[in-house]
């Protein structure tokens, strides 16, 4: 919703100190974990000063990282949507594509600027492309030349339905709603390569787009290894 200006950042940001009032919170970088001595070494803003915290139990809750190395070009030519910063960047990028499309006289270039692709049909991909679809459709009237061309919004997923985390009936209901609202859904297809002008698919087709959003490639944090 941050991407589509649906809510403000302050609506979703919660200070950890406020949430965990009965915990001792330290904001810093872990530099060393000593399992024998049962201690963790951390540094704060001033990396010259190291602090040692003893523990009885150590919990590693680092979340997932993004690894798109398996798809050529994805790291270079796609936009992630993992952090608040990613959301701001994506929002600005989408708006810049609308502005660019309204300036371009070449119809093919305008179509590419107005094509938005999300790779991955999980929660992140579905929610992001749905928000972008709503935002673009609602503001397109302010861009006369772009409106004449029209926007194309595409979701690419490797399985036979989106939202595999959900029950089949609910997932297919969401899938049909997306299609009714104008989102093009390509199923049972992988992205073979991402390029500066779009994506190449394993079924031999390609989608020309200035905007490719990557929501696949989750991997364990390297520290776990």
CSV table of C-alpha atoms in Angstrom, one decimal:
chain,number,residue,atom,x,y,z
A,1,UNK,CA,0.0,0.0,0.0
A,2,UNK,CA,3.0,2.3,0.5
A,3,UNK,CA,3.8,1.7,-3.2
A,4,UNK,CA,0.4,2.9,-4.3
A,5,UNK,CA,0.2,5.8,-1.8
A,6,UNK,CA,-2.7,4.0,-0.1
A,7,UNK,CA,-1.3,4.5,3.4
A,8,UNK,CA,1.5,6.6,4.9
A,9,UNK,CA,4.7,5.0,6.3
A,10,UNK,CA,3.8,6.1,9.8
A,11,UNK,CA,0.8,3.8,9.7
A,12,UNK,CA,3.0,0.7,9.6
A,13,UNK,CA,6.2,1.7,11.4
A,14,UNK,CA,6.3,0.7,15.0
A,15,UNK,CA,9.4,1.5,17.3
A,16,UNK,CA,10.7,-1.7,18.8
A,17,UNK,CA,11.3,0.0,22.1
A,18,UNK,CA,7.6,0.8,22.2
A,19,UNK,CA,6.5,-2.7,21.2
A,20,UNK,CA,8.8,-4.5,23.6
A,21,UNK,CA,8.6,-2.4,26.7
A,22,UNK,CA,9.9,-5.1,29.1
A,23,UNK,CA,12.9,-6.0,27.0
A,24,UNK,CA,16.4,-4.5,26.9
A,25,UNK,CA,16.8,-3.4,23.3
A,26,UNK,CA,20.1,-2.8,21.7
A,27,UNK,CA,20.4,-1.4,18.1
A,28,UNK,CA,23.7,-2.5,16.7
A,29,UNK,CA,25.6,-4.9,14.6
A,30,UNK,CA,26.6,-8.4,15.8
A,31,UNK,CA,30.3,-8.8,15.3
A,32,UNK,CA,30.9,-12.1,17.1
A,33,UNK,CA,29.0,-14.9,18.7
A,34,UNK,CA,30.9,-17.0,21.2
A,35,UNK,CA,29.0,-20.2,21.9
A,36,UNK,CA,31.5,-21.5,24.5
A,37,UNK,CA,31.4,-18.3,26.6
A,38,UNK,CA,27.7,-17.8,25.8
A,39,UNK,CA,28.1,-14.2,24.7
A,40,UNK,CA,27.4,-11.9,21.8
A,41,UNK,CA,29.6,-9.0,20.8
A,42,UNK,CA,27.9,-5.9,19.2
A,43,UNK,CA,28.9,-2.5,18.0
A,44,UNK,CA,26.6,0.5,17.7
A,45,UNK,CA,27.0,3.6,15.6
A,46,UNK,CA,30.6,4.0,16.7
A,47,UNK,CA,32.1,0.8,15.5
A,48,UNK,CA,35.2,1.4,17.6
A,49,UNK,CA,33.4,0.4,20.8
A,50,UNK,CA,32.3,-3.2,21.2
A,51,UNK,CA,29.9,-4.3,23.8
A,52,UNK,CA,29.4,-7.9,25.1
A,53,UNK,CA,26.1,-9.3,26.0
A,54,UNK,CA,25.8,-12.6,27.9
A,55,UNK,CA,23.0,-15.1,27.1
A,56,UNK,CA,21.4,-18.2,28.4
A,57,UNK,CA,19.6,-18.8,25.2
A,58,UNK,CA,20.4,-17.4,21.7
A,59,UNK,CA,17.6,-17.0,19.1
A,60,UNK,CA,18.6,-16.2,15.5
A,61,UNK,CA,15.6,-14.5,13.9
A,62,UNK,CA,17.2,-12.9,10.8
A,63,UNK,CA,14.5,-13.4,8.3
A,64,UNK,CA,15.1,-14.4,4.7
A,65,UNK,CA,17.4,-12.9,2.1
A,66,UNK,CA,16.9,-12.4,-1.6
A,67,UNK,CA,18.8,-14.7,-4.0
A,68,UNK,CA,18.0,-14.2,-7.7
A,69,UNK,CA,21.2,-15.6,-9.0
A,70,UNK,CA,19.4,-18.5,-10.6
A,71,UNK,CA,17.7,-16.2,-13.1
A,72,UNK,CA,20.1,-14.4,-15.5
A,73,UNK,CA,19.7,-10.6,-15.4
A,74,UNK,CA,17.2,-10.6,-12.6
A,75,UNK,CA,19.5,-8.9,-10.1
A,76,UNK,CA,20.4,-6.2,-12.6
A,77,UNK,CA,17.1,-5.5,-14.2
A,78,UNK,CA,14.4,-6.0,-11.6
A,79,UNK,CA,13.1,-4.2,-8.6
A,80,UNK,CA,12.8,-5.9,-5.2
A,81,UNK,CA,10.0,-5.3,-2.7
A,82,UNK,CA,11.4,-6.3,0.7
A,83,UNK,CA,11.8,-3.1,2.7
A,84,UNK,CA,10.2,0.3,3.1
A,85,UNK,CA,13.0,1.8,1.0
A,86,UNK,CA,12.1,-0.6,-1.8
A,87,UNK,CA,8.5,0.5,-1.6
A,88,UNK,CA,9.4,4.2,-1.9
A,89,UNK,CA,11.8,3.4,-4.8
A,90,UNK,CA,9.1,1.4,-6.7
A,91,UNK,CA,6.5,4.1,-6.2
A,92,UNK,CA,8.8,6.7,-7.6
A,93,UNK,CA,9.7,4.4,-10.5
A,94,UNK,CA,6.1,3.7,-11.4
A,95,UNK,CA,5.3,7.4,-11.4
A,96,UNK,CA,8.4,8.1,-13.5
A,97,UNK,CA,7.2,5.6,-16.1
A,98,UNK,CA,3.9,7.4,-16.4
A,99,UNK,CA,5.6,10.7,-16.9
A,100,UNK,CA,8.0,9.2,-19.5
A,101,UNK,CA,5.1,7.5,-21.4
A,102,UNK,CA,3.3,10.8,-21.7
A,103,UNK,CA,6.4,12.3,-23.2
A,104,UNK,CA,7.2,9.6,-25.7
A,105,UNK,CA,5.9,9.9,-29.3
A,106,UNK,CA,6.9,6.3,-30.2
A,107,UNK,CA,4.0,4.0,-29.5
A,108,UNK,CA,6.1,0.9,-28.9
A,109,UNK,CA,8.3,2.8,-26.4
A,110,UNK,CA,5.1,4.1,-24.7
A,111,UNK,CA,3.7,0.6,-24.4
A,112,UNK,CA,6.9,-0.7,-22.8
A,113,UNK,CA,6.9,2.2,-20.3
A,114,UNK,CA,3.3,1.4,-19.4
A,115,UNK,CA,3.8,-2.3,-18.9
A,116,UNK,CA,4.3,-3.4,-15.3
A,117,UNK,CA,5.4,-7.0,-14.5
A,118,UNK,CA,5.5,-8.8,-11.2
A,119,UNK,CA,7.4,-12.1,-11.0
A,120,UNK,CA,6.0,-14.5,-8.3
A,121,UNK,CA,2.4,-15.2,-7.3
A,122,UNK,CA,2.8,-15.3,-3.5
A,123,UNK,CA,1.5,-12.7,-1.1
A,124,UNK,CA,4.2,-10.1,-2.0
A,125,UNK,CA,3.7,-10.4,-5.8
A,126,UNK,CA,-0.1,-10.5,-5.7
A,127,UNK,CA,-0.5,-7.6,-3.3
A,128,UNK,CA,2.1,-5.4,-5.0
A,129,UNK,CA,0.8,-5.9,-8.5
A,130,UNK,CA,-2.8,-5.4,-7.3
A,131,UNK,CA,-1.9,-2.1,-5.7
A,132,UNK,CA,0.1,-0.9,-8.7
A,133,UNK,CA,-2.8,-1.8,-11.0
A,134,UNK,CA,-5.3,0.2,-8.9
A,135,UNK,CA,-2.9,3.2,-8.7
A,136,UNK,CA,-2.1,3.3,-12.4
A,137,UNK,CA,-5.7,2.9,-13.5
A,138,UNK,CA,-6.8,5.7,-11.1
A,139,UNK,CA,-4.2,8.3,-12.2
A,140,UNK,CA,-3.9,7.4,-15.9
A,141,UNK,CA,-6.5,10.1,-16.8
A,142,UNK,CA,-4.0,12.7,-15.8
A,143,UNK,CA,-1.7,11.5,-18.6
A,144,UNK,CA,-3.6,12.0,-21.9
A,145,UNK,CA,-1.1,10.4,-24.2
A,146,UNK,CA,-0.4,7.5,-21.9
A,147,UNK,CA,-4.2,7.0,-21.4
A,148,UNK,CA,-4.6,6.7,-25.1
A,149,UNK,CA,-2.1,3.8,-25.1
A,150,UNK,CA,-3.4,2.2,-21.9
A,151,UNK,CA,-1.5,0.3,-19.2
A,152,UNK,CA,-0.7,-3.4,-19.1
A,153,UNK,CA,-0.2,-5.1,-15.7
A,154,UNK,CA,1.1,-8.6,-15.7
A,155,UNK,CA,1.7,-11.3,-13.0
A,156,UNK,CA,3.9,-14.3,-13.8
A,157,UNK,CA,3.8,-17.4,-11.6
A,158,UNK,CA,5.3,-20.8,-11.9
A,159,UNK,CA,2.4,-22.8,-10.5
A,160,UNK,CA,-1.1,-23.5,-11.8
A,161,UNK,CA,-2.7,-20.9,-9.4
A,162,UNK,CA,-1.5,-17.9,-7.4
A,163,UNK,CA,-1.3,-17.7,-3.6
A,164,UNK,CA,-0.4,-21.4,-3.0
A,165,UNK,CA,-0.3,-20.6,0.8
A,166,UNK,CA,-4.1,-20.3,0.8
A,167,UNK,CA,-6.9,-22.8,0.4
A,168,UNK,CA,-7.6,-23.5,-3.2
A,169,UNK,CA,-11.1,-21.9,-3.3
A,170,UNK,CA,-9.8,-18.6,-1.8
A,171,UNK,CA,-6.8,-18.5,-4.0
A,172,UNK,CA,-8.8,-19.0,-7.2
A,173,UNK,CA,-11.3,-16.4,-6.0
A,174,UNK,CA,-8.5,-13.9,-5.6
A,175,UNK,CA,-7.1,-14.9,-9.0
A,176,UNK,CA,-10.4,-14.3,-10.7
A,177,UNK,CA,-10.8,-10.9,-9.0
A,178,UNK,CA,-7.4,-9.8,-10.2
A,179,UNK,CA,-8.3,-10.8,-13.8
A,180,UNK,CA,-11.6,-8.9,-13.5
A,181,UNK,CA,-9.7,-5.8,-12.5
A,182,UNK,CA,-7.5,-6.0,-15.6
A,183,UNK,CA,-4.4,-7.9,-14.3
A,184,UNK,CA,-3.0,-10.4,-16.9
A,185,UNK,CA,-2.0,-13.6,-15.1
A,186,UNK,CA,0.5,-16.0,-16.8
A,187,UNK,CA,0.6,-19.3,-15.0
A,188,UNK,CA,2.8,-22.5,-15.1
A,189,UNK,CA,5.7,-20.3,-16.5
A,190,UNK,CA,9.1,-19.4,-15.3
A,191,UNK,CA,11.1,-16.3,-16.1
A,192,UNK,CA,14.2,-17.5,-18.1
A,193,UNK,CA,15.9,-14.2,-18.2
A,194,UNK,CA,15.4,-10.6,-17.3
A,195,UNK,CA,16.7,-7.9,-19.7
A,196,UNK,CA,16.7,-4.1,-19.8
A,197,UNK,CA,13.6,-4.3,-22.0
A,198,UNK,CA,11.6,-6.9,-20.1
A,199,UNK,CA,11.5,-10.7,-19.4
A,200,UNK,CA,12.0,-13.8,-21.5
A,201,UNK,CA,9.8,-16.7,-20.4
A,202,UNK,CA,10.3,-20.5,-20.5
A,203,UNK,CA,7.3,-20.9,-22.8
A,204,UNK,CA,9.2,-19.0,-25.5
A,205,UNK,CA,7.2,-15.8,-25.1
A,206,UNK,CA,8.6,-12.4,-23.9
A,207,UNK,CA,7.0,-9.4,-22.2
A,208,UNK,CA,8.4,-6.0,-23.0
A,209,UNK,CA,8.4,-3.8,-19.9
A,210,UNK,CA,10.3,-1.0,-18.3
A,211,UNK,CA,9.2,-2.3,-14.9
A,212,UNK,CA,9.9,-5.8,-13.6
A,213,UNK,CA,9.3,-6.5,-9.9
A,214,UNK,CA,10.9,-9.6,-8.4
A,215,UNK,CA,9.2,-11.2,-5.5
A,216,UNK,CA,10.8,-14.7,-5.8
A,217,UNK,CA,14.2,-16.0,-4.8
A,218,UNK,CA,13.8,-16.2,-1.0
A,219,UNK,CA,16.8,-17.9,0.6
A,220,UNK,CA,17.9,-18.5,4.2
A,221,UNK,CA,20.2,-15.9,5.8
A,222,UNK,CA,23.9,-16.7,5.1
A,223,UNK,CA,24.7,-16.7,8.8
A,224,UNK,CA,22.5,-19.8,9.4
A,225,UNK,CA,25.0,-21.7,7.2
